[in-house]
Amino acid sequence: MVVTQLNLEFRFQGKKLRGFSCEFTRCPRGVFPETACTFTCQIVVPLLLSGLGMMTAGLLINTIQHWPVFVEVKDLLTLVPPLVGLKGNLEMTLASRLATAANTGQIDDPRDQHRVINSNLALIQVQATVLGLLAAVVALLLGAVSREELDFAKVELLCASSVITAFLASFALGLLMVCIVIGARKFGVNPDNIATPIAASLGDLITLSILAFISSFFYKYKDSRFLTPLVCIGFMVLTPVWILIAKQNPPIMKILKFGWFPIVLAMVFSSFGGLILNKTISKEQYKGMAIFTPIICGVGGNLVAIQTSRISTYLHMWSTPGVLPLWMKKFWPNPCSTFCTSEINSMSARVLLCLVIPSHLIFFSVIYLVEGHSVPNSKTFVVFYLLAGLIQVTILLYLAEVMARLMWHQALDPDNHCIPYLTGLGDLLGTGLLALCFLISRLLSEAELDGISEPASGPP
């Protein structure tokens, strides 16, 4: 497919035409070239806003971990990454689908716009309700395996808190995504560049706030025997209503039938990240883990979601599902071709990778100014933390390229099948690498102290 653009500029003096200029642009690969400067300018502000939201979420986790309900019901901490990760599984996927629809003209007609928006919102409500319940079950099972016990008294509280949090957070963020994509389209900004970071900017904070207050409410009224079961049943009863609305759009109905595996597997990845958080958050040597977890997971998830959304839009504009472009035929491309060529997706990968260290340095500096006593400040930790963030994003960006090609070759939409896997894997990688940073930093500090103390304790 060749896209041609003709820009005409007419110059009038009074009512007489005095001249005109003509600019002819022909792009043989289906999309108009976007400069690195334009791309960077469009994503920097949303990325910084998302970082502000993630920092606030980290400070919130650091506070609520001491609340009575989180102290008594330990599995609530295991729930944090999978519930926060729903923004990657559902809202970022929704934003990517809507951005692709906007860029390919699928929502230009008002009637089509209403149908697409309503069916997409209904879809994520079904997914949020089911995933909220599954996240609670997985958290309980992981807790039972690690502690070799299962407290049935807290099962109802955990399930009700998870379902309501997932439902309300997805509804609020879904509406926000719709407004952002439509607004970006009207103002001539590429929704692929801004929708997913803005989803993340409020996603973590909204989800954690709802989880904290809902679980505290149920904990306060834990003696009310039928409160939590009735709430769970009520939200599950609404599911057929959302399914009927989703049926308006056949492609969405297809996702509802066959699109569960990616989001469920992504939730499992995030749950293992939650288990790591649960096991480390209360230990003194991992002080600051609660604050940094949303940041390292969020930055990686945001950047890879932007890249995946752009690759998906590129494929939708150039090709048809099942047929890869000639220059993307290799399923496992050379990493150099992912980051070092003149292709538009390679350019965006380079820009995103270059933003990792400056972003983390900015966020780290702000956290240190606000909560200096709660975070490690050694140079060793900072170096390993930045290295962990760089490794995480490099792996995710390469996998985004690979998975988008594989999914497109299988006639599957990367918007629906890549972003959940990548954000879930980003949560697991981010949490694991962050815990490793704390561990290595502590071991090196102890080795340094031992080296200093040995000469001092030796013979005079």
Coordinates of C-alpha atoms in Angstrom, one line a residue:
M1 CA 0.0 0.0 0.0
V2 CA 1.3 3.4 -1.0
V3 CA 0.1 6.5 0.8
T4 CA 0.2 9.8 -0.9
Q5 CA -0.3 13.3 0.6
L6 CA -0.7 16.5 -1.3
N7 CA -0.5 19.9 0.6
L8 CA -1.6 23.0 -1.3
E9 CA -1.0 26.5 0.0
F10 CA -2.7 29.5 -1.9
R11 CA -1.7 33.1 -1.4
F12 CA -4.3 35.8 -2.0
Q13 CA -4.2 39.6 -2.2
G14 CA -7.7 40.7 -1.7
K15 CA -9.7 38.4 -3.8
K16 CA -7.0 37.7 -6.4
L17 CA -4.8 34.6 -6.3
R18 CA -1.2 35.8 -6.4
G19 CA 0.6 32.4 -6.0
F20 CA 0.5 29.0 -4.6
S21 CA 2.9 26.3 -3.3
C22 CA 2.6 22.5 -3.6
E23 CA 4.1 19.9 -1.4
F24 CA 3.8 16.3 -2.5
T25 CA 4.7 13.4 -0.1
R26 CA 4.7 9.8 -1.2
C27 CA 5.3 7.0 1.3
P28 CA 5.7 3.5 -0.1
R29 CA 5.4 1.7 3.3
G30 CA 2.0 2.8 4.3
V31 CA 2.7 5.4 7.0
F32 CA 4.1 8.9 6.9
P33 CA 7.5 9.3 8.5
E34 CA 7.5 10.6 12.0
T35 CA 10.7 12.3 13.2
A36 CA 12.4 11.3 16.5
C37 CA 11.9 14.9 17.7
T38 CA 8.1 14.8 17.1
F39 CA 7.8 11.4 18.7
T40 CA 9.9 12.5 21.8
C41 CA 7.9 15.7 22.2
Q42 CA 4.6 13.9 22.2
I43 CA 5.5 11.2 24.7
V44 CA 7.7 13.1 27.3
V45 CA 4.9 15.0 29.1
P46 CA 2.6 11.9 29.3
L47 CA 5.6 9.8 30.5
L48 CA 6.5 12.3 33.2
L49 CA 2.8 12.5 34.3
S50 CA 2.7 8.7 34.5
G51 CA 5.8 8.8 36.6
L52 CA 4.2 11.2 39.0
G53 CA 1.2 8.9 39.3
M54 CA 3.5 5.9 39.8
M55 CA 5.6 7.7 42.5
T56 CA 2.4 8.6 44.3
A57 CA 1.3 5.0 44.1
G58 CA 4.6 3.9 45.5
L59 CA 4.3 6.3 48.5
L60 CA 0.7 5.1 48.9
I61 CA 1.8 1.4 49.1
N62 CA 4.5 2.4 51.6
T63 CA 1.7 3.9 53.8
I64 CA -1.1 1.3 53.5
Q65 CA 1.1 -1.7 54.1
H66 CA 0.9 -0.7 57.8
W67 CA -3.0 -0.5 57.8
P68 CA -4.7 -3.2 60.0
V69 CA -6.3 -4.9 57.1
F70 CA -3.0 -5.3 55.2
V71 CA -1.2 -6.5 58.3
E72 CA -3.8 -9.1 59.1
V73 CA -4.7 -10.2 55.5
K74 CA -1.2 -10.6 54.0
D75 CA -2.5 -11.8 50.7
L76 CA -3.8 -8.3 49.9
L77 CA -0.2 -7.3 49.2
T78 CA 0.1 -10.2 46.7
L79 CA -3.0 -8.7 45.0
V80 CA -1.3 -5.3 44.4
P81 CA 0.7 -6.1 41.2
P82 CA -2.0 -8.1 39.4
L83 CA -4.7 -5.5 40.1
V84 CA -2.4 -2.6 39.2
G85 CA -1.4 -4.7 36.2
L86 CA -5.0 -4.7 35.0
K87 CA -4.2 -1.3 33.4
G88 CA -1.7 -3.2 31.2
N89 CA -4.0 -6.1 30.6
L90 CA -7.2 -4.1 30.0
E91 CA -6.8 -0.3 29.9
M92 CA -3.6 -0.2 27.8
T93 CA -5.0 -2.8 25.5
L94 CA -8.2 -0.8 25.2
A95 CA -6.2 2.4 24.5
S96 CA -4.1 0.6 21.9
R97 CA -7.2 -0.8 20.2
L98 CA -8.9 2.6 20.1
A99 CA -5.7 4.3 18.9
T100 CA -5.4 1.8 16.1
A101 CA -9.1 2.4 15.2
A102 CA -8.6 6.1 15.3
N103 CA -5.5 6.1 13.1
T104 CA -7.2 3.8 10.6
G105 CA -10.4 5.9 10.4
Q106 CA -12.7 3.3 12.0
I107 CA -14.3 5.7 14.4
D108 CA -14.6 8.8 12.2
D109 CA -18.3 8.1 11.6
P110 CA -20.4 9.0 14.8
R111 CA -22.5 5.9 14.6
D112 CA -19.4 3.6 14.3
Q113 CA -17.7 5.6 17.1
H114 CA -20.6 4.9 19.6
R115 CA -20.7 1.2 18.7
V116 CA -17.0 0.7 19.0
I117 CA -16.7 2.7 22.3
N118 CA -19.7 1.0 24.0
S119 CA -18.6 -2.5 23.0
N120 CA -15.0 -1.9 24.1
L121 CA -16.1 -0.6 27.5
A122 CA -18.5 -3.5 28.0
L123 CA -15.7 -5.9 27.1
I124 CA -13.3 -4.6 29.7
Q125 CA -16.0 -4.7 32.4
V126 CA -16.5 -8.4 31.7
Q127 CA -12.8 -9.0 31.7
A128 CA -12.2 -6.9 34.9
T129 CA -14.9 -8.8 36.8
V130 CA -13.6 -12.2 35.9
L131 CA -9.9 -11.3 36.3
G132 CA -10.6 -9.6 39.7
L133 CA -12.0 -12.9 41.0
L134 CA -9.2 -14.9 39.4
A135 CA -6.5 -12.6 40.9
A136 CA -7.9 -13.2 44.4
V137 CA -7.9 -17.0 43.9
V138 CA -4.3 -17.0 42.6
A139 CA -3.2 -14.8 45.5
L140 CA -4.9 -17.2 48.0
L141 CA -3.2 -20.2 46.3
L142 CA 0.2 -18.6 46.3
G143 CA -0.2 -17.6 49.9
A144 CA -1.3 -21.1 50.8
V145 CA 1.7 -22.7 49.0
S146 CA 4.2 -20.3 50.6
R147 CA 2.8 -20.5 54.1
E148 CA 1.4 -24.0 53.9
E149 CA -2.0 -22.8 55.1
L150 CA -5.2 -21.3 53.8
D151 CA -7.2 -19.0 55.9
F152 CA -10.8 -19.4 54.7
A153 CA -12.0 -16.6 57.0
K154 CA -10.3 -14.1 54.8
V155 CA -11.2 -15.6 51.4
E156 CA -14.5 -13.6 51.1
L157 CA -12.9 -10.3 52.0
L158 CA -10.1 -10.9 49.5
C159 CA -12.4 -11.9 46.7
A160 CA -14.9 -9.0 47.2
S161 CA -12.2 -6.4 47.5
S162 CA -10.5 -7.7 44.3
V163 CA -13.7 -7.8 42.2
I164 CA -14.9 -4.3 43.2
T165 CA -11.5 -2.8 42.8
A166 CA -11.0 -4.3 39.3
F167 CA -14.5 -3.3 38.2
L168 CA -14.5 0.3 39.4
A169 CA -10.9 1.0 38.3
S170 CA -11.5 -0.4 34.8
F171 CA -14.7 1.6 34.4
A172 CA -13.0 4.9 35.4
L173 CA -9.9 4.3 33.3
G174 CA -11.9 3.0 30.4
L175 CA -13.9 6.3 30.2
L176 CA -10.6 8.2 30.5
M177 CA -9.0 6.3 27.6
V178 CA -12.0 7.0 25.4
C179 CA -11.8 10.8 26.1
I180 CA -8.0 10.8 25.5
V181 CA -8.1 9.0 22.2
I182 CA -10.9 11.1 20.8
G183 CA -9.3 14.3 22.0
A184 CA -5.9 13.4 20.6
R185 CA -7.6 12.6 17.2
K186 CA -9.2 16.1 17.2
F187 CA -6.0 17.9 18.1
G188 CA -3.9 16.0 15.6
V189 CA -1.7 14.1 18.1
N190 CA -0.9 10.4 17.6
P191 CA -3.0 8.5 20.2
D192 CA -0.4 5.7 20.2
N193 CA 2.1 8.0 21.7
I194 CA 0.1 9.4 24.6
A195 CA -2.9 7.2 25.5
T196 CA -1.0 4.4 27.3
P197 CA 1.2 6.6 29.5
I198 CA -1.8 8.7 30.6
A199 CA -3.6 5.4 31.4
A200 CA -0.7 4.5 33.7
S201 CA -0.4 8.0 35.2
L202 CA -3.7 7.5 37.1
G203 CA -4.1 3.8 36.8
D204 CA -1.8 2.8 39.7
L205 CA -3.1 5.5 42.0
I206 CA -6.8 4.9 41.3
T207 CA -6.5 1.1 41.7
L208 CA -4.5 1.2 44.9
S209 CA -6.8 3.8 46.5
I210 CA -9.9 1.8 45.7
L211 CA -8.3 -1.4 47.0
A212 CA -7.2 0.2 50.2
F213 CA -10.6 1.8 51.1
I214 CA -12.7 -1.1 49.9
S215 CA -10.7 -3.7 51.8
S216 CA -10.7 -1.5 54.9
F217 CA -14.5 -1.1 54.6
F218 CA -15.0 -4.9 54.4
Y219 CA -12.5 -5.4 57.3
K220 CA -14.5 -3.0 59.4
Y221 CA -17.7 -4.9 58.8
K222 CA -16.1 -8.4 58.7
D223 CA -18.7 -9.6 61.2
S224 CA -21.5 -9.0 58.6
R225 CA -21.7 -12.6 57.3
F226 CA -23.5 -12.0 54.0
L227 CA -22.0 -8.6 52.9
T228 CA -19.0 -9.8 50.9
P229 CA -20.8 -12.8 49.2
L230 CA -23.7 -10.6 48.1
V231 CA -21.3 -8.0 46.7
C232 CA -19.5 -10.7 44.6
I233 CA -22.7 -12.2 43.4
G234 CA -24.1 -8.8 42.5
F235 CA -21.1 -7.9 40.3
M236 CA -21.1 -11.3 38.6
V237 CA -24.8 -11.0 37.8
L238 CA -24.1 -7.8 35.8
T239 CA -21.8 -9.8 33.5
P240 CA -24.5 -11.0 31.0
V241 CA -25.5 -7.3 30.6
W242 CA -22.0 -6.4 29.5
I243 CA -21.9 -9.4 27.2
L244 CA -25.1 -8.2 25.4
I245 CA -23.6 -4.8 24.8
A246 CA -20.3 -6.3 23.6
K247 CA -22.3 -8.3 21.0
Q248 CA -22.9 -5.1 19.0
N249 CA -19.4 -5.4 17.6
P250 CA -18.3 -8.8 16.1
P251 CA -14.5 -8.2 16.5
I252 CA -15.0 -7.4 20.2
M253 CA -17.2 -10.5 20.6
K254 CA -14.3 -12.5 19.1
I255 CA -12.0 -11.1 21.7
L256 CA -14.5 -12.0 24.4
K257 CA -14.6 -15.6 23.2
F258 CA -10.9 -16.2 22.4
G259 CA -8.9 -13.4 24.0
W260 CA -8.7 -14.8 27.6
F261 CA -5.4 -16.7 27.5
P262 CA -3.1 -13.6 27.2
I263 CA -4.7 -11.6 30.0
V264 CA -5.0 -14.6 32.4
L265 CA -1.4 -15.6 31.8
A266 CA -0.3 -12.0 32.2
M267 CA -2.2 -11.9 35.5
V268 CA -0.3 -15.0 36.7
F269 CA 3.0 -13.3 35.8
S270 CA 2.0 -10.3 37.8
S271 CA 0.9 -12.5 40.7
F272 CA 4.3 -14.0 41.0
G273 CA 5.7 -10.4 41.1
G274 CA 3.2 -9.8 43.9
L275 CA 4.5 -12.8 45.8
I276 CA 8.0 -11.4 45.5
L277 CA 6.7 -8.0 46.8
N278 CA 4.8 -9.8 49.7
K279 CA 7.9 -11.6 50.8
T280 CA 10.3 -8.7 50.7
I281 CA 8.2 -5.6 51.6
S282 CA 8.4 -6.1 55.4
K283 CA 12.1 -6.9 55.6
E284 CA 14.5 -4.2 56.7
Q285 CA 17.1 -5.0 54.0
Y286 CA 14.4 -4.3 51.3
K287 CA 13.4 -1.0 52.8
G288 CA 12.0 1.1 49.9
M289 CA 10.8 -1.9 47.9
A290 CA 7.2 -0.7 48.2
I291 CA 8.0 2.7 46.8
F292 CA 10.1 1.6 43.8
T293 CA 8.0 -1.4 42.7
P294 CA 5.3 0.7 40.9
I295 CA 7.9 2.9 39.3
I296 CA 10.2 0.2 37.7
C297 CA 7.2 -1.9 36.7
G298 CA 5.3 1.1 35.4
V299 CA 8.1 2.6 33.3
G300 CA 8.8 -0.7 31.6
G301 CA 5.1 -1.3 31.0
N302 CA 4.5 2.2 29.6
L303 CA 7.4 2.1 27.2
V304 CA 6.7 -1.4 25.8
A305 CA 3.0 -0.6 25.5
I306 CA 3.8 2.5 23.4
Q307 CA 6.1 0.5 21.2
T308 CA 3.6 -2.4 20.8
S309 CA 0.8 0.0 20.0
R310 CA 2.8 1.7 17.3
I311 CA 3.9 -1.6 15.7
S312 CA 0.3 -2.7 15.7
T313 CA -0.9 0.5 14.0
Y314 CA 1.9 0.2 11.5
L315 CA 0.9 -3.4 10.6
H316 CA -2.8 -2.5 10.4
M317 CA -2.1 0.4 8.0
W318 CA 0.4 -1.5 5.8
S319 CA -0.8 -5.1 5.7
T320 CA -3.6 -7.5 6.4
P321 CA -3.6 -10.0 9.3
G322 CA -1.7 -13.1 8.5
V323 CA 0.6 -11.4 6.0
L324 CA 3.9 -9.8 7.3
P325 CA 5.6 -7.0 5.3
L326 CA 8.6 -8.3 3.3
W327 CA 11.1 -6.5 5.5
M328 CA 9.5 -8.0 8.7
K329 CA 9.4 -11.6 7.5
K330 CA 11.9 -12.9 10.1
F331 CA 10.2 -13.9 13.3
W332 CA 13.4 -13.6 15.4
P333 CA 15.0 -10.4 14.1
N334 CA 18.6 -9.5 14.9
P335 CA 18.5 -7.2 18.0
C336 CA 20.5 -4.7 16.0
S337 CA 17.7 -4.4 13.5
T338 CA 15.3 -3.7 16.3
F339 CA 17.3 -0.7 17.6
C340 CA 19.8 0.4 15.0
T341 CA 18.0 0.7 11.6
S342 CA 16.3 3.6 9.9
E343 CA 12.8 1.9 10.1
I344 CA 10.2 3.9 12.0
N345 CA 9.7 1.2 14.6
S346 CA 13.4 1.0 15.2
M347 CA 13.6 4.8 15.6
S348 CA 10.9 4.7 18.2
A349 CA 12.6 1.8 20.0
R350 CA 15.8 3.9 20.2
V351 CA 14.0 6.9 21.6
L352 CA 12.2 4.8 24.2
L353 CA 15.4 3.1 25.3
C354 CA 17.2 6.5 25.6
L355 CA 14.4 7.7 27.9
V356 CA 14.8 4.9 30.5
I357 CA 17.8 6.3 32.5
P358 CA 16.7 10.0 32.5
S359 CA 13.2 9.0 33.6
H360 CA 14.4 6.8 36.4
L361 CA 16.9 9.5 37.6
I362 CA 14.1 12.1 37.7
F363 CA 11.7 9.8 39.6
F364 CA 14.5 8.6 42.0
S365 CA 15.5 12.2 42.7
V366 CA 11.9 13.3 43.5
I367 CA 11.4 10.2 45.7
Y368 CA 14.6 10.9 47.6
L369 CA 13.5 14.5 48.2
V370 CA 10.1 13.4 49.5
E371 CA 11.0 10.2 51.3
G372 CA 14.7 10.2 51.7
H373 CA 14.6 8.3 55.0
S374 CA 12.7 5.4 53.4
V375 CA 14.9 4.7 50.4
P376 CA 18.5 3.6 50.0
N377 CA 20.8 6.3 48.7
S378 CA 24.1 4.6 48.1
K379 CA 25.7 5.0 44.7
T380 CA 25.9 1.2 44.4
F381 CA 22.1 0.9 44.6
V382 CA 21.5 3.7 42.2
V383 CA 23.8 2.2 39.6
F384 CA 22.2 -1.2 39.9
Y385 CA 18.7 0.2 39.9
L386 CA 19.4 2.1 36.6
L387 CA 21.0 -1.0 35.1
A388 CA 17.9 -3.1 36.1
G389 CA 15.6 -0.6 34.5
L390 CA 17.7 -0.6 31.3
I391 CA 17.8 -4.4 31.1
Q392 CA 14.1 -4.7 31.7
V393 CA 13.1 -2.3 29.0
T394 CA 15.7 -3.6 26.5
I395 CA 14.3 -7.2 26.9
L396 CA 10.7 -5.9 26.6
L397 CA 11.2 -3.8 23.5
Y398 CA 12.9 -6.7 21.7
L399 CA 10.1 -9.1 22.7
A400 CA 7.5 -6.5 21.5
E401 CA 9.0 -6.7 18.0
V402 CA 9.2 -10.5 18.1
M403 CA 5.7 -11.1 19.5
A404 CA 4.0 -8.5 17.2
R405 CA 5.4 -10.4 14.2
L406 CA 4.4 -13.8 15.6
M407 CA 0.9 -12.7 16.5
W408 CA 0.3 -10.9 13.1
H409 CA 1.6 -14.0 11.3
Q410 CA -1.1 -16.0 13.1
A411 CA -3.7 -13.4 12.1
L412 CA -4.0 -12.2 15.8
D413 CA -4.2 -8.5 16.7
P414 CA -1.0 -7.4 18.6
D415 CA -3.2 -4.8 20.4
N416 CA -5.0 -7.6 22.2
H417 CA -2.5 -10.4 22.4
C418 CA 0.9 -8.7 22.9
I419 CA 0.4 -5.9 25.5
P420 CA -1.0 -8.2 28.3
Y421 CA 1.9 -10.6 28.0
L422 CA 4.5 -7.8 27.9
T423 CA 3.1 -5.8 30.8
G424 CA 2.7 -8.9 32.9
L425 CA 6.3 -10.0 32.1
G426 CA 7.4 -6.4 32.8
D427 CA 5.9 -6.6 36.3
L428 CA 7.7 -9.9 37.0
L429 CA 11.0 -8.7 35.6
G430 CA 10.8 -5.4 37.3
T431 CA 9.9 -6.8 40.7
G432 CA 12.5 -9.5 40.5
L433 CA 15.3 -7.2 39.3
L434 CA 14.4 -4.6 41.9
A435 CA 14.7 -7.3 44.7
L436 CA 18.0 -8.3 43.2
C437 CA 19.2 -4.7 43.3
F438 CA 18.5 -4.5 47.0
L439 CA 20.1 -7.9 47.7
I440 CA 23.3 -7.1 45.7
S441 CA 23.6 -3.6 47.3
R442 CA 23.3 -5.1 50.8
L443 CA 25.8 -7.8 50.1
L444 CA 28.3 -5.3 48.7
S445 CA 27.8 -3.0 51.7
E446 CA 28.4 -5.8 54.1
A447 CA 31.5 -6.9 52.2
E448 CA 32.8 -3.3 52.3
L449 CA 32.2 -3.1 56.1
D450 CA 33.9 -6.4 56.7
G451 CA 36.9 -5.1 54.7
I452 CA 37.1 -2.0 56.8
S453 CA 36.6 -3.8 60.2
E454 CA 39.3 -6.5 59.6
P455 CA 42.3 -4.2 59.7
A456 CA 40.9 -2.4 62.7
S457 CA 40.5 -5.6 64.7
G458 CA 43.9 -7.0 63.7
P459 CA 47.1 -7.1 65.9
P460 CA 48.7 -3.7 66.7

